[in-house]
């Protein structure tokens, strides 16, 4: 499950899933859904991403910022994610394609994932929640 949550100036993204990896994948999908309809992005090209951080919440921000960086540098959008976390290390693959403004109809540009509302926690239902606010 992924969703957006209300924030006064920017947009919050949240992933919720049974594992921390799936919650990170869902947060990435929520990030993409801020930008465009991920259902219109074909998972044609794989991009490997690696991040290291001393805490899970910082790792989430680094992961989302790495995706934003790859989108900017490669002029791509993503629609499918596979994340593996081992301690302080995240390794992931994001699949997507070159951005096509006519087909993808981007809504906003995300500048960065911030530390505002940043948290990665396992709730009382056993679900992992991974969230932060992104600067648009």
Tab-separated table of C-alpha atoms in Angstrom:
chain	number	residue	atom	x	y	z
A	1	UNK	CA	0.000	0.000	0.000
A	2	UNK	CA	1.164	3.537	-0.705
A	3	UNK	CA	-0.467	6.899	-0.137
A	4	UNK	CA	0.030	10.642	0.024
A	5	UNK	CA	-0.618	12.501	3.242
A	6	UNK	CA	-1.507	16.126	3.882
A	7	UNK	CA	1.238	18.665	4.414
A	8	UNK	CA	0.868	22.447	4.241
A	9	UNK	CA	3.534	23.357	1.669
A	10	UNK	CA	4.875	20.156	0.154
A	11	UNK	CA	3.704	16.563	-0.249
A	12	UNK	CA	4.126	13.648	2.119
A	13	UNK	CA	4.815	10.172	0.766
A	14	UNK	CA	4.295	7.000	2.729
A	15	UNK	CA	4.805	3.311	2.114
A	16	UNK	CA	3.245	0.653	4.329
A	17	UNK	CA	3.973	-3.063	4.039
A	18	UNK	CA	4.773	-6.234	5.971
A	19	UNK	CA	8.548	-5.801	5.421
A	20	UNK	CA	10.796	-2.767	5.581
A	21	UNK	CA	11.974	-3.434	2.021
A	22	UNK	CA	8.415	-3.444	0.690
A	23	UNK	CA	7.640	-0.254	2.636
A	24	UNK	CA	10.642	1.419	0.954
A	25	UNK	CA	9.410	0.156	-2.438
A	26	UNK	CA	5.929	1.527	-1.724
A	27	UNK	CA	7.365	4.888	-0.622
A	28	UNK	CA	9.243	5.039	-3.935
A	29	UNK	CA	6.020	4.274	-5.797
A	30	UNK	CA	4.281	7.064	-3.842
A	31	UNK	CA	7.126	9.405	-4.850
A	32	UNK	CA	6.572	8.531	-8.511
A	33	UNK	CA	2.822	9.042	-8.130
A	34	UNK	CA	3.511	12.647	-7.077
A	35	UNK	CA	5.239	13.195	-10.407
A	36	UNK	CA	3.063	11.213	-12.828
A	37	UNK	CA	0.856	8.156	-13.151
A	38	UNK	CA	3.314	5.272	-12.580
A	39	UNK	CA	0.919	2.988	-14.430
A	40	UNK	CA	1.913	4.777	-17.641
A	41	UNK	CA	5.637	4.176	-17.087
A	42	UNK	CA	6.932	0.979	-18.682
A	43	UNK	CA	9.560	-0.889	-16.637
A	44	UNK	CA	11.949	-1.201	-19.617
A	45	UNK	CA	15.335	-0.195	-18.208
A	46	UNK	CA	16.875	-1.284	-14.901
A	47	UNK	CA	18.948	1.114	-12.813
A	48	UNK	CA	20.924	-0.121	-9.810
A	49	UNK	CA	21.016	2.092	-6.727
A	50	UNK	CA	23.028	1.723	-3.536
A	51	UNK	CA	22.813	3.765	-0.345
A	52	UNK	CA	24.370	3.570	3.100
A	53	UNK	CA	23.103	5.298	6.239
A	54	UNK	CA	23.450	4.705	9.983
A	55	UNK	CA	19.682	4.753	10.626
A	56	UNK	CA	16.662	3.371	8.776
A	57	UNK	CA	14.928	6.746	8.454
A	58	UNK	CA	18.042	8.407	6.977
A	59	UNK	CA	18.328	5.419	4.632
A	60	UNK	CA	14.789	6.122	3.396
A	61	UNK	CA	15.604	9.767	2.641
A	62	UNK	CA	18.824	8.729	0.898
A	63	UNK	CA	16.937	6.105	-1.153
A	64	UNK	CA	14.307	8.575	-2.319
A	65	UNK	CA	16.947	11.231	-3.056
A	66	UNK	CA	18.926	8.681	-5.077
A	67	UNK	CA	15.795	8.016	-7.151
A	68	UNK	CA	15.281	11.758	-7.665
A	69	UNK	CA	18.924	12.069	-8.741
A	70	UNK	CA	18.630	9.175	-11.209
A	71	UNK	CA	15.426	10.624	-12.663
A	72	UNK	CA	17.136	13.966	-13.193
A	73	UNK	CA	20.420	12.678	-14.613
A	74	UNK	CA	18.940	9.941	-16.801
A	75	UNK	CA	15.744	11.845	-17.717
A	76	UNK	CA	13.769	8.778	-16.610
A	77	UNK	CA	10.661	7.905	-14.661
A	78	UNK	CA	10.301	4.679	-12.687
A	79	UNK	CA	7.419	2.323	-11.984
A	80	UNK	CA	8.872	-0.825	-10.418
A	81	UNK	CA	11.276	-1.254	-7.503
A	82	UNK	CA	13.104	-4.051	-5.735
A	83	UNK	CA	14.859	-3.133	-2.469
A	84	UNK	CA	17.163	-5.173	-0.233
A	85	UNK	CA	18.330	-3.823	3.124
A	86	UNK	CA	21.162	-5.377	5.130
A	87	UNK	CA	22.031	-3.356	8.211
A	88	UNK	CA	23.106	0.099	7.052
A	89	UNK	CA	23.196	-0.873	3.364
A	90	UNK	CA	20.436	-0.587	0.788
A	91	UNK	CA	20.781	-2.111	-2.655
A	92	UNK	CA	17.977	-1.691	-5.105
A	93	UNK	CA	16.908	-1.873	-8.708
A	94	UNK	CA	14.456	0.625	-10.165
A	95	UNK	CA	12.875	-0.080	-13.537
A	96	UNK	CA	11.513	2.611	-15.802
A	97	UNK	CA	11.899	4.415	-19.070
A	98	UNK	CA	12.881	7.747	-20.557
A	99	UNK	CA	10.396	10.469	-19.690
A	100	UNK	CA	7.989	11.285	-22.507
A	101	UNK	CA	6.051	14.473	-21.628
A	102	UNK	CA	3.279	13.687	-24.118
A	103	UNK	CA	2.637	10.240	-22.658
A	104	UNK	CA	3.595	10.628	-19.002
A	105	UNK	CA	2.023	14.049	-18.331
A	106	UNK	CA	4.159	14.948	-15.331
A	107	UNK	CA	2.363	16.974	-12.665
A	108	UNK	CA	5.168	18.396	-10.517
A	109	UNK	CA	8.932	18.207	-10.170
A	110	UNK	CA	10.178	16.785	-6.895
A	111	UNK	CA	13.354	18.537	-5.762
A	112	UNK	CA	14.272	16.412	-2.737
A	113	UNK	CA	13.142	14.082	0.001
A	114	UNK	CA	13.413	15.968	3.284
A	115	UNK	CA	13.803	15.009	6.931
A	116	UNK	CA	10.429	16.581	7.698
A	117	UNK	CA	7.971	13.952	9.012
A	118	UNK	CA	10.713	11.396	8.304
A	119	UNK	CA	10.188	8.065	10.011
A	120	UNK	CA	10.569	4.352	9.483
A	121	UNK	CA	8.745	2.335	12.118
A	122	UNK	CA	7.025	-0.970	12.633
A	123	UNK	CA	3.523	-0.249	13.954
A	124	UNK	CA	1.472	-2.293	16.403
A	125	UNK	CA	-0.168	-4.189	13.506
A	126	UNK	CA	3.242	-5.438	12.347
A	127	UNK	CA	3.251	-3.159	9.311
A	128	UNK	CA	6.360	-1.180	8.428
A	129	UNK	CA	5.701	2.514	7.740
A	130	UNK	CA	8.267	4.488	5.720
A	131	UNK	CA	7.440	8.146	5.177
A	132	UNK	CA	8.749	11.645	4.624
A	133	UNK	CA	7.832	14.949	3.034
A	134	UNK	CA	9.162	15.718	-0.441
A	135	UNK	CA	9.978	19.235	-1.566
A	136	UNK	CA	8.075	20.137	-4.748
